[in-house]
XYZ file of N, CA and C in Angstrom:
792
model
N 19.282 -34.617 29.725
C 18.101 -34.441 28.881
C 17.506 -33.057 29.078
N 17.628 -32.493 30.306
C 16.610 -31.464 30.733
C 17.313 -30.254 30.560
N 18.783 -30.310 30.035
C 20.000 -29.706 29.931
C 19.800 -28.994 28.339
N 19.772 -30.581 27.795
C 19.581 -30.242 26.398
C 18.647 -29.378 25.537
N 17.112 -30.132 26.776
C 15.769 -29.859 26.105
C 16.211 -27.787 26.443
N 16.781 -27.551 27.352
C 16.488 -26.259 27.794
C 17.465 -25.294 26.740
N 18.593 -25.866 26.201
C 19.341 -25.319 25.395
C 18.414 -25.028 23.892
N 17.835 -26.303 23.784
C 16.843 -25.727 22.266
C 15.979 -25.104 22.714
N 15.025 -24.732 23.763
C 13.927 -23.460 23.929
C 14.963 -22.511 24.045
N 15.726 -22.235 24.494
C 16.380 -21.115 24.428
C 16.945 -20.577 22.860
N 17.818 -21.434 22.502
C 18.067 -21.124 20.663
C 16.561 -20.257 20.103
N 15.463 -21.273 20.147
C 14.402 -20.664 19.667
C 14.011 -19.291 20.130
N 13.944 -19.466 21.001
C 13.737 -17.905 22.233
C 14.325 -16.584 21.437
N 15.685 -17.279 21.439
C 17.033 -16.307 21.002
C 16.411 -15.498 19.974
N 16.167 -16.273 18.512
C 15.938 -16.192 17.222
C 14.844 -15.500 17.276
N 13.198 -16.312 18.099
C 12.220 -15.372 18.196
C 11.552 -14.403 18.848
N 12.582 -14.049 19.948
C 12.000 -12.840 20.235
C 12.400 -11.836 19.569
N 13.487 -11.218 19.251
C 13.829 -10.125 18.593
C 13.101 -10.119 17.243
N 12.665 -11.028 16.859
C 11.910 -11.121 15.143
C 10.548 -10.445 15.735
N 9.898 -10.885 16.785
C 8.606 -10.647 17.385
C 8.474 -9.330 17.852
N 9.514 -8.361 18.893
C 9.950 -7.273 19.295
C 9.688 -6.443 17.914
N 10.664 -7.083 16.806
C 10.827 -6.183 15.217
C 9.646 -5.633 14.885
N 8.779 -6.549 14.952
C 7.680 -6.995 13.903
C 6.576 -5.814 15.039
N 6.751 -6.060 16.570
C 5.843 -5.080 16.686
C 5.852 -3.606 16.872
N 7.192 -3.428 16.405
C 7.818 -2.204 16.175
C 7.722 -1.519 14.811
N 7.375 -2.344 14.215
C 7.281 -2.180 12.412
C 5.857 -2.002 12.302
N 4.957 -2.777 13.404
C 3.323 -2.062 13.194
C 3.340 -0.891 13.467
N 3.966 -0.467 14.760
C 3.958 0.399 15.141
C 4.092 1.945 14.673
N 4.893 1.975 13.460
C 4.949 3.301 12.743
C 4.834 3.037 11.529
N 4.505 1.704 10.935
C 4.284 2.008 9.643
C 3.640 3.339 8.895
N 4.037 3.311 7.940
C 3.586 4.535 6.688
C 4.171 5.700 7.486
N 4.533 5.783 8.592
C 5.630 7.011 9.084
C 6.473 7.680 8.186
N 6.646 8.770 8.218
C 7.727 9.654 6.761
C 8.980 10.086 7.743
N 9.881 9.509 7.479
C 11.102 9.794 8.411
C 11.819 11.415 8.451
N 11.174 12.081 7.265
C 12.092 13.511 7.820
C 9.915 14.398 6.848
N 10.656 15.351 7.322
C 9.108 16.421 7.192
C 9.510 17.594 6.580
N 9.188 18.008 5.411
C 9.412 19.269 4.583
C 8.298 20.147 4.477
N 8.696 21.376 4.227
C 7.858 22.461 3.717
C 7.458 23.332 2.950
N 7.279 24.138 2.032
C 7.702 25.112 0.713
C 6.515 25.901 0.835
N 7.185 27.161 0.779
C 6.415 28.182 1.251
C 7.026 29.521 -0.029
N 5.274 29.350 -0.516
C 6.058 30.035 -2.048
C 4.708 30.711 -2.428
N 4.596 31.845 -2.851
C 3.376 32.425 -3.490
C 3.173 31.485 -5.021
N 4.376 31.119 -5.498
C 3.890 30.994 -7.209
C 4.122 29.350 -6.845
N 2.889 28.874 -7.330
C 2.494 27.604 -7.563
C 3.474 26.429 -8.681
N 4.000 27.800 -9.720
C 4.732 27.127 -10.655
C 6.031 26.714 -9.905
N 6.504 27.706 -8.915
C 8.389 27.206 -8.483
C 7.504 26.149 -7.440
N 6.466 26.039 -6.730
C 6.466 25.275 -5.537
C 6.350 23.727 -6.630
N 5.791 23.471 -7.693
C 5.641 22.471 -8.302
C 6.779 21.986 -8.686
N 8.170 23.160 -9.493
C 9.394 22.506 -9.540
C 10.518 21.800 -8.347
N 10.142 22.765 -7.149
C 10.817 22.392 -6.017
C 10.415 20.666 -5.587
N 9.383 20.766 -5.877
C 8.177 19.199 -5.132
C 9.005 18.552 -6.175
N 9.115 18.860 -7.077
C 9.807 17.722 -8.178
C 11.239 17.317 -7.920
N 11.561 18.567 -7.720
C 13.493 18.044 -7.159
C 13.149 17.368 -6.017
N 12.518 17.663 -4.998
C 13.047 17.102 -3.927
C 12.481 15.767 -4.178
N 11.689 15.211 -4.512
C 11.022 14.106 -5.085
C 11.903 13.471 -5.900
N 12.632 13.997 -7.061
C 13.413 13.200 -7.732
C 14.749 12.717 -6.755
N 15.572 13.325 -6.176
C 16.294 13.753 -5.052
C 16.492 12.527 -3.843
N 15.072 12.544 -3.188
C 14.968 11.449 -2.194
C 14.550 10.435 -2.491
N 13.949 10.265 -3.672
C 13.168 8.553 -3.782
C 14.679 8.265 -5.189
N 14.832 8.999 -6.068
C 16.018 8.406 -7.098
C 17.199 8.376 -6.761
N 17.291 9.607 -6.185
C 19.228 9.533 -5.811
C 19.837 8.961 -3.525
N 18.838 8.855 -3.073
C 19.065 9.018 -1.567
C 18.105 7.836 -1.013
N 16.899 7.380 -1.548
C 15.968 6.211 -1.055
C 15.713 7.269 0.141
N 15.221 8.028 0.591
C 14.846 8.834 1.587
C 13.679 8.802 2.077
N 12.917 8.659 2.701
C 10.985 8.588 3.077
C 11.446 9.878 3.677
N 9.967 10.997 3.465
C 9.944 11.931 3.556
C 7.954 12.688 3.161
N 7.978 13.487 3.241
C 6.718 13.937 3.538
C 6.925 15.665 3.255
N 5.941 16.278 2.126
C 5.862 17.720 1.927
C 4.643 18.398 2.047
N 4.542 19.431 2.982
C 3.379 20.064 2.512
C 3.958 21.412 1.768
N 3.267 22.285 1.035
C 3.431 23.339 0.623
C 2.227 24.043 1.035
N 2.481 25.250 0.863
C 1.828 26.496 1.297
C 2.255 27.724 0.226
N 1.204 28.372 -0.379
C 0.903 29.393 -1.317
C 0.765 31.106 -0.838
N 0.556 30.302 0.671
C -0.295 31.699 1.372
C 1.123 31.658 2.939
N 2.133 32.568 3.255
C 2.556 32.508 4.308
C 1.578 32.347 5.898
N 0.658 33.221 5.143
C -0.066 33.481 6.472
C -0.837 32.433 7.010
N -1.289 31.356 6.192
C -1.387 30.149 6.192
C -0.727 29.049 7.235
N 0.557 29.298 7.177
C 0.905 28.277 7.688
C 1.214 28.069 9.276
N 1.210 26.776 9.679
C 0.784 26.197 10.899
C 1.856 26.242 12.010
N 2.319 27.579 12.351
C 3.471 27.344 13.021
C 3.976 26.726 13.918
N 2.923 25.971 15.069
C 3.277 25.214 15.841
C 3.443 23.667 15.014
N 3.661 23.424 14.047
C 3.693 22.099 13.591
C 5.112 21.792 12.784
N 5.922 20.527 13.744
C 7.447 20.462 13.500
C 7.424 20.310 11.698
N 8.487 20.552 11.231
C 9.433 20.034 9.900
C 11.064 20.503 10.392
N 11.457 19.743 9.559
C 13.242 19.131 9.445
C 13.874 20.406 8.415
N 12.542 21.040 7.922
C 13.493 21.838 6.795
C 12.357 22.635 6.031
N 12.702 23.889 5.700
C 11.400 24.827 5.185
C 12.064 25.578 4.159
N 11.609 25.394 2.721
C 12.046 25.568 1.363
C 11.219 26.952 1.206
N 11.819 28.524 1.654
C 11.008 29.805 1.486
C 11.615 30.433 0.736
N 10.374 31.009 0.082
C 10.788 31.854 -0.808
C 10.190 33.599 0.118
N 11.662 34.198 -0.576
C 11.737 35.426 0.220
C 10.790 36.637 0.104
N 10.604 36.667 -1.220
C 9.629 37.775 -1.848
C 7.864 37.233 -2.069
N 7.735 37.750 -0.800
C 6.205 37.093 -1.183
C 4.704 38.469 -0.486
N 4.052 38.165 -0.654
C 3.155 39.249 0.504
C 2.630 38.984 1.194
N 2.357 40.199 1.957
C 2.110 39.762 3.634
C 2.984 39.820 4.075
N 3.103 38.317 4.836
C 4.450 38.050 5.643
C 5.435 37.368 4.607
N 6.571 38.363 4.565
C 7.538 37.986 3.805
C 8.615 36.948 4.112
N 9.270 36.481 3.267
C 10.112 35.329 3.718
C 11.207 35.610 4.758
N 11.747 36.899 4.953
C 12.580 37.443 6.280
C 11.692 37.480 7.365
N 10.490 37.664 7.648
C 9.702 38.212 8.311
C 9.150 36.512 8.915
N 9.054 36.193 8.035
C 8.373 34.447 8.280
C 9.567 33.501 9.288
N 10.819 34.001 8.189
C 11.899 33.149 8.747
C 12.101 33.520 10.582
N 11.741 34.805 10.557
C 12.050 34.914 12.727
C 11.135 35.209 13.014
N 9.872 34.561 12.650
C 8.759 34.065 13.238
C 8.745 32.631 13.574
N 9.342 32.274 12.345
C 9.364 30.429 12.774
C 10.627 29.997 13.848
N 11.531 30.640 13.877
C 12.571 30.533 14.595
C 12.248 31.031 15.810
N 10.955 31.542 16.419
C 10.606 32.074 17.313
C 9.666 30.576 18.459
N 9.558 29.685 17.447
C 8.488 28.536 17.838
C 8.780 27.161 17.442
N 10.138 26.737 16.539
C 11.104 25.902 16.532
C 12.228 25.850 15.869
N 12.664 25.063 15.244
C 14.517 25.351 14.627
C 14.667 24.527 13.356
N 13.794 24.828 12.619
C 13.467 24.246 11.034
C 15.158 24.646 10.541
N 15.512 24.146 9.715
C 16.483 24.572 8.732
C 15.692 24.950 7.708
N 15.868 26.316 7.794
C 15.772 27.408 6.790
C 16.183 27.679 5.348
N 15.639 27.049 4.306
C 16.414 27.680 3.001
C 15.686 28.663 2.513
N 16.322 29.353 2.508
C 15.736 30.797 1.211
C 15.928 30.459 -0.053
N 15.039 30.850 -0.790
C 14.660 30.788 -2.177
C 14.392 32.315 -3.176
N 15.058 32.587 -4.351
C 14.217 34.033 -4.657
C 15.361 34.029 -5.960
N 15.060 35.064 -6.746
C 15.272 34.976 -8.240
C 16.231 36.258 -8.398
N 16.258 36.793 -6.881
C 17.238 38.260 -6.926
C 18.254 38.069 -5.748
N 19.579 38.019 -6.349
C 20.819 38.097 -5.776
C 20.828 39.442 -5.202
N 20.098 40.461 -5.290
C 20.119 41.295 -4.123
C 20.140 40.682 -2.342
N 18.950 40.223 -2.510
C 18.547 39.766 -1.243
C 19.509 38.956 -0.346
N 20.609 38.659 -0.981
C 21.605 37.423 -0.348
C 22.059 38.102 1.118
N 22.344 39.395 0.597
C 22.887 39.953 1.653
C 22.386 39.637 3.045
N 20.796 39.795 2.621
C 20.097 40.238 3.868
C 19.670 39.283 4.920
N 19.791 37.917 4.275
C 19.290 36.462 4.444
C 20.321 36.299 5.844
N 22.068 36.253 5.737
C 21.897 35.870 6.738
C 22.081 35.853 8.263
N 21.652 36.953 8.462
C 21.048 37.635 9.894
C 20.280 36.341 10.441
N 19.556 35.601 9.691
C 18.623 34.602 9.855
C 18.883 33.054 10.034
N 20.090 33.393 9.536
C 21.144 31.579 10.061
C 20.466 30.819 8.961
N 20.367 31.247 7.661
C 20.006 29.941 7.012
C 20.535 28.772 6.777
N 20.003 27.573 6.616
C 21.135 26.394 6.261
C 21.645 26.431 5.065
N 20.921 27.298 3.884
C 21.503 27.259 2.665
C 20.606 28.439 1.328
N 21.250 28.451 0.655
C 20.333 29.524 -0.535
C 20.205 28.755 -1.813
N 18.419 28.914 -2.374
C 18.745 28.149 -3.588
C 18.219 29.537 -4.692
N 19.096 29.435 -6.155
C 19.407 29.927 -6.823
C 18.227 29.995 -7.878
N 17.060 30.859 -7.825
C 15.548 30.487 -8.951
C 16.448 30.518 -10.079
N 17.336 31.394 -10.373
C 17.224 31.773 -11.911
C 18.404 30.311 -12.450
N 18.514 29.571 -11.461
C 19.550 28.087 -11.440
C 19.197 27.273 -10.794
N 17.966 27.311 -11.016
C 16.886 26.453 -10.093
C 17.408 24.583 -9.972
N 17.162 24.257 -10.481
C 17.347 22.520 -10.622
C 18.901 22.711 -10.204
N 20.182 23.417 -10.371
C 21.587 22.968 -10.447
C 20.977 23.528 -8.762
N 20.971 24.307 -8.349
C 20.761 25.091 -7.406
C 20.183 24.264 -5.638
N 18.966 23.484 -6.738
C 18.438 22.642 -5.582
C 19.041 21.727 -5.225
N 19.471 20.954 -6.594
C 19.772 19.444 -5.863
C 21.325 19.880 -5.080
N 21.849 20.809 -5.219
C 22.878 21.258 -4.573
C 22.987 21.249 -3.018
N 21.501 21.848 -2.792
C 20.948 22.434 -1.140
C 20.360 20.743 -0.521
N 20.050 20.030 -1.763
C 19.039 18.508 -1.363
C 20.547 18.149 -0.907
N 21.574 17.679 -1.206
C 22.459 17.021 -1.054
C 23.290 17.761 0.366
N 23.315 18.685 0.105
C 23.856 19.369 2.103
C 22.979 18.743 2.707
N 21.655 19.182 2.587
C 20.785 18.802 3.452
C 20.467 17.231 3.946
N 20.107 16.547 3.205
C 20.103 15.116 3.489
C 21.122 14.578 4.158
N 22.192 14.692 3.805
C 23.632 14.629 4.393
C 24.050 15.108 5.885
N 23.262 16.061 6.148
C 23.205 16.953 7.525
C 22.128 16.292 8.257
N 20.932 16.066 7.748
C 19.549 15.441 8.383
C 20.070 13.886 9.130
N 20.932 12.980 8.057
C 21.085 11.628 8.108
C 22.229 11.761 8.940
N 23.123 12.758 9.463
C 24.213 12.849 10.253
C 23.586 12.563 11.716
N 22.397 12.988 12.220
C 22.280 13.663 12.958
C 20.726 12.654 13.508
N 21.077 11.738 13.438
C 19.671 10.467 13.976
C 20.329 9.683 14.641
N 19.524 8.399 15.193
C 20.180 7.694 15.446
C 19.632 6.169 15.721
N 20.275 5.590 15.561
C 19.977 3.938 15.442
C 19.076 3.315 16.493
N 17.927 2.820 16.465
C 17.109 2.532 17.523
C 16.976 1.220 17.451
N 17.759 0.314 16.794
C 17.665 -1.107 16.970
C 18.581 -1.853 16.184
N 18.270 -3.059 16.461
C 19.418 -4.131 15.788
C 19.228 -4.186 14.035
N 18.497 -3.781 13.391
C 18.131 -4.121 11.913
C 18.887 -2.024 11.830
N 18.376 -1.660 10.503
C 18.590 -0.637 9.607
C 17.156 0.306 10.041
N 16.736 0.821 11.149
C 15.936 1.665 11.681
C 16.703 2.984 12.649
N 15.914 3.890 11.763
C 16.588 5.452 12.428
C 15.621 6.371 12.661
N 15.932 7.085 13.554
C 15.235 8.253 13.916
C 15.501 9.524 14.044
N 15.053 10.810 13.316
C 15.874 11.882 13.560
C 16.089 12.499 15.027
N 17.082 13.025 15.349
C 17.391 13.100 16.924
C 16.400 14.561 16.897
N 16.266 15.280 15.897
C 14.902 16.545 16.192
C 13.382 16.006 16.766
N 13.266 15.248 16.238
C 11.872 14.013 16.442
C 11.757 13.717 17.970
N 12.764 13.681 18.373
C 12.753 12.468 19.760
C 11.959 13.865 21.064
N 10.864 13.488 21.804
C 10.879 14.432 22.290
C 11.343 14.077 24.062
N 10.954 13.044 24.543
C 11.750 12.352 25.757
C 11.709 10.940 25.551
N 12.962 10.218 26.126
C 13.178 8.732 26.711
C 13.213 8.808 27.819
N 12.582 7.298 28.344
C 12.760 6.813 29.653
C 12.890 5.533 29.524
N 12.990 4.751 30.782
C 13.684 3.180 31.010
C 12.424 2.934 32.308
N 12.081 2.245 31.610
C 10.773 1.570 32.729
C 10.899 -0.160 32.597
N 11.293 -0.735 34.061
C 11.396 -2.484 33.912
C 12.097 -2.669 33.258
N 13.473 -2.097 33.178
C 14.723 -2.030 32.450
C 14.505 -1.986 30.636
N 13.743 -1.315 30.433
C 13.268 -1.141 29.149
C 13.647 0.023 28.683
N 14.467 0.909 27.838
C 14.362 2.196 27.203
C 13.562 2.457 26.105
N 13.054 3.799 25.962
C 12.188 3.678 25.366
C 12.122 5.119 24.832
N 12.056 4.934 23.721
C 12.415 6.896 22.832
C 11.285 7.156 22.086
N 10.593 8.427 22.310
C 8.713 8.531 22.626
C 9.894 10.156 21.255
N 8.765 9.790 20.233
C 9.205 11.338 19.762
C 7.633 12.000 19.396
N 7.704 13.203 18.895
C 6.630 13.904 18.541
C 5.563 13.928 18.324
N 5.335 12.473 17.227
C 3.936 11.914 17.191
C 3.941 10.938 17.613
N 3.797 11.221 19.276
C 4.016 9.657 19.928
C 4.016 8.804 19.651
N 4.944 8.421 18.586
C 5.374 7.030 18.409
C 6.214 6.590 19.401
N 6.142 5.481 19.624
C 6.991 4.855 20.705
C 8.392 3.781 19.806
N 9.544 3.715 20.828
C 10.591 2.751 19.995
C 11.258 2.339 21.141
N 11.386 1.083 20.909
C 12.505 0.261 21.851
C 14.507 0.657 21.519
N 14.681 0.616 22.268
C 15.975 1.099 21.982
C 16.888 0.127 22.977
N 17.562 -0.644 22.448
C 18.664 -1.926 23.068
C 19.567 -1.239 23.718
N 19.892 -0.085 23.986
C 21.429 0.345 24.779
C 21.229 1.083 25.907
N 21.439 1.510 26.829
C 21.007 1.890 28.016
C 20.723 2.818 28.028
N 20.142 4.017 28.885
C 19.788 5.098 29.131
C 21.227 6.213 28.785
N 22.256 5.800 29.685
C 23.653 6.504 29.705
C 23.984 6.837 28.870
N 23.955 5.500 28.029
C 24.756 5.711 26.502
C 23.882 6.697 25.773
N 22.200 6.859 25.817
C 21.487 7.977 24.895
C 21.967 9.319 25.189
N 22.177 9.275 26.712
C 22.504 10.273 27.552
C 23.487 10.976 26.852
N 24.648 10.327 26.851
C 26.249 10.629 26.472
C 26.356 11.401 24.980
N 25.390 10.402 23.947
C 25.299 10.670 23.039
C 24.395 11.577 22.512
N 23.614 12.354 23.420
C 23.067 13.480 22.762
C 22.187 14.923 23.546
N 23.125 14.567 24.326
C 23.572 16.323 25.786
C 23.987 17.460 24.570
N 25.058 16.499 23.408
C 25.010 18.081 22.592
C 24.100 18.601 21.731
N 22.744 17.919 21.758
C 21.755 17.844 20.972
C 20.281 18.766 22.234
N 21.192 19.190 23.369
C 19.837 19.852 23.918
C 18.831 18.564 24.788
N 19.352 17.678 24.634
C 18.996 16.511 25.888
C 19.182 16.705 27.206
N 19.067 16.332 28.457
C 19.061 16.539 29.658
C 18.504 15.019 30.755
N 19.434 14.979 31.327
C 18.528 13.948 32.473
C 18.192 14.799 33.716
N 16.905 14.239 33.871
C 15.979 15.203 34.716
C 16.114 14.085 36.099
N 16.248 12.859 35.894
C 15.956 11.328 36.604
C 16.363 10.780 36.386
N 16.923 9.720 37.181
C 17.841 8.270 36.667
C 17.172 7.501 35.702
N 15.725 7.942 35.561
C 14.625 7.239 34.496
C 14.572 8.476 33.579
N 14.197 9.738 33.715
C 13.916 10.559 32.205
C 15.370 11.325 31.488
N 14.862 11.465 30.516
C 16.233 12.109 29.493
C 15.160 13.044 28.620
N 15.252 14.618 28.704
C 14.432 14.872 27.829
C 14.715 16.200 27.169
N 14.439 16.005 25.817
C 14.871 17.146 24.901
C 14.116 18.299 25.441
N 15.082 19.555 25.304
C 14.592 20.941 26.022
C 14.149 21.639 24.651
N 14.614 21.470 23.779
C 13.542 21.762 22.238
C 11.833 21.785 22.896
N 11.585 20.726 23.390
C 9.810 20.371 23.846
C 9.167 20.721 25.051
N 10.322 21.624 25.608
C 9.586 22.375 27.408
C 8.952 23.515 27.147
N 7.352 22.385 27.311
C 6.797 24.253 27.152
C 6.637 24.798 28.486
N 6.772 24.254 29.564
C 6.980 25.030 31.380
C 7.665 24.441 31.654
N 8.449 25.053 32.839
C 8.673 24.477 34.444
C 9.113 24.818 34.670
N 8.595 24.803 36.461
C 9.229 25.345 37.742
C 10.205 24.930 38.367
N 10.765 24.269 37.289
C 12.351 23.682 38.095
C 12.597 22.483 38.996
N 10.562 22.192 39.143
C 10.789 20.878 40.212
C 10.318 19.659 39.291
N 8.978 20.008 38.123
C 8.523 19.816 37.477
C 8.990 20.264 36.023
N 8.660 19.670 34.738
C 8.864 20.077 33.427
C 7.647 19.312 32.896
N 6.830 20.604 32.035
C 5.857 20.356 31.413
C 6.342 20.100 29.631
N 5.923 19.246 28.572
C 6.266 19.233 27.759
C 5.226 19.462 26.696
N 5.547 19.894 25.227
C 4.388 20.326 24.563
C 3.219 19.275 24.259
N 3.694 17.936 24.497
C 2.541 16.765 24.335
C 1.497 16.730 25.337
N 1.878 17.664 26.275
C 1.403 17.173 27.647
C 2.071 16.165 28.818
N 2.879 16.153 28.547
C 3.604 15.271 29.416
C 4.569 15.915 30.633
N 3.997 15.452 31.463
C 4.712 16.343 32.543
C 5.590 15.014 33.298
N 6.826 15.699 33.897
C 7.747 14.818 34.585
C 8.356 15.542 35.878
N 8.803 14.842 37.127
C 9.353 15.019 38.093
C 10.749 15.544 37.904
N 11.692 16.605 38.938
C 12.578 16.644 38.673
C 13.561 15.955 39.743
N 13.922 14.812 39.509
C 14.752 14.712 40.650
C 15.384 15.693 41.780
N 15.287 16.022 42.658
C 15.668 16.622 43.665
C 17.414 17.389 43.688
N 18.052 16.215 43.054
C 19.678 16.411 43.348
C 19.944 16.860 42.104
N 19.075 16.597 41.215
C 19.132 17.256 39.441
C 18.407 18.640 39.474
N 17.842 19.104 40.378
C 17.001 20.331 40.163
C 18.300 21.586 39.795
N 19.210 21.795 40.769
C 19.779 23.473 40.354
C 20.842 23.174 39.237
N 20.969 21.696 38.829
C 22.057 21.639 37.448
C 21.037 22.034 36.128
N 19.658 21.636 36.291
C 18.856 21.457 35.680
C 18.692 22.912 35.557
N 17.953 23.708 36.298
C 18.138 25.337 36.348
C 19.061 25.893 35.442
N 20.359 25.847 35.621
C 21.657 26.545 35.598
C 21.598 25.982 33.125
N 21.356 24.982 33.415
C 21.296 24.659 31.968
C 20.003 25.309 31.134
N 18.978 25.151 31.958
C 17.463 25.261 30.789
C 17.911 26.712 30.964
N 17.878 27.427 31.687
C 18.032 29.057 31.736
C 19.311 29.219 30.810
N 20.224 28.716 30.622
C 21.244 28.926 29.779
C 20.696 28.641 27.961
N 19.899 27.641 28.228
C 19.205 27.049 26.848
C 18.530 28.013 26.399
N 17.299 29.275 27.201
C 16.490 29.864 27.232
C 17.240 31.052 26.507
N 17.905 31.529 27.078
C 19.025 32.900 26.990
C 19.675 32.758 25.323
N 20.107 31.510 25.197
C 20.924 32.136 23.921
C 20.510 30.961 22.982
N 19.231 30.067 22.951
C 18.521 29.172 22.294
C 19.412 27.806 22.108
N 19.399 27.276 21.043
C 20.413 25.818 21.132
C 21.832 25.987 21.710
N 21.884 25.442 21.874
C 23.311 25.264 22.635
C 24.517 24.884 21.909
């Protein structure tokens, strides 16, 4: 009897915890925009056509959640604040779109498209590593051209944080840890996410992404070190972490390598 009774709390168990886990994981970031754009354009008229492709783009052709701000004014914009991808146009004043582009590359690693209505400029673009060029005077063939690399490259490059159809871009993530055998992947706007597979396996899977284990408990993207002394690592949230002792001069030998010639 006591055999039986224990086999049906368990069935139930089975079924409702992971529904319960889901559900408070789904409060947890609702209305979240899974990738972050930018457009950085003096003329109001191309920033309105661009908002439209990429809009037609991710909600008609890709089901994509996503999020744009634009900017009119370079000088304007917020450089310490992440995006997945920055739609510039080259010819602008002030700070020009070459001038903008290794400024921003100076403070994170946006994928870069240039934008501009003169095939002169191609030349000059890419000193700057862009991810792609879109074509004004072929504007619409041009974009959804760059939307389709891009999305394709963005969605390559996340990764599965649970048993249902939930992803996260691996740029986002800023450290995991495993606390009470729990992992747990903390990205940018501290959102928090449960993640079912062990520490190792995050490990394994994304050292080529500029990850690092600092601790048999932390794993943390070097994209987000804004200090450390090698014993300690300070991160841009504020989050500071220990360095394991026996991890300190591997730890060295890498962030100084990271530092020197940027992603890896």
């Amino acid at each position: 009897m006591f055999d039986l009774e224990f086999v049906s709390i368990f069935n139930k168990l089975h079924v409702f915890i992971p529904m319960f886990f889901h559900s408070l994981y789904n409060i947890s970031i609702g209305g979240d925009n899974m990738f972050h754009f930018a457009i950085v354009d003096n003329s109001q008229l191309d920033i309105d056509k661009m908002k439209n492709y990429i809009e037609q783009y991710c909600l008609n052709y890709r089901d994509v959640d996503y999020h744009c701000d634009v900017y009119t004014n370079s000088e304007d914009f917020p450089f310490d604040q992440y995006y997945d991808a920055i739609f510039l146009d080259i010819k602008m004043p002030h700070l020009n779109g070459l001038e903008f582009a290794s400024k921003i590359k100076k403070k994170n690693t946006p994928k870069i498209i240039f934008m501009t209505s003169n095939d002169n400029f191609m030349k000059d673009v890419f000193d700057y590593r862009p991810f792609n060029f879109i074509h004004k005077n072929d504007f619409e063939k041009s974009a959804f051209h760059t939307l389709r690399l891009l999305i394709d490259d963005l969605l390559a490059h996340t990764i599965k944080i649970s048993n249902v159809q939930d992803y996260i871009p691996i740029n986002h993530i800023t450290y995991i840890d495993i606390i009470d055998d729990i992992v747990t992947v903390h990205d940018y706007k501290n959102l928090n996410y449960t993640y079912w597979k062990t520490l190792k396996h995050l490990a394994e899977q994304l050292t080529k992404y500029n990850f690092i284990l600092i601790s048999q408990s932390t794993l943390i993207n070097m994209n987000y070190i804004k200090s450390t002394n090698f014993k300690t690592v300070l991160l841009d949230n504020g989050k500071e972490f220990q360095i394991a002792y026996r991890k300190r001069k591997a730890f060295k030998n890498i962030y100084q390598e990271y530092k020197k010639y940027g992603n890896l």
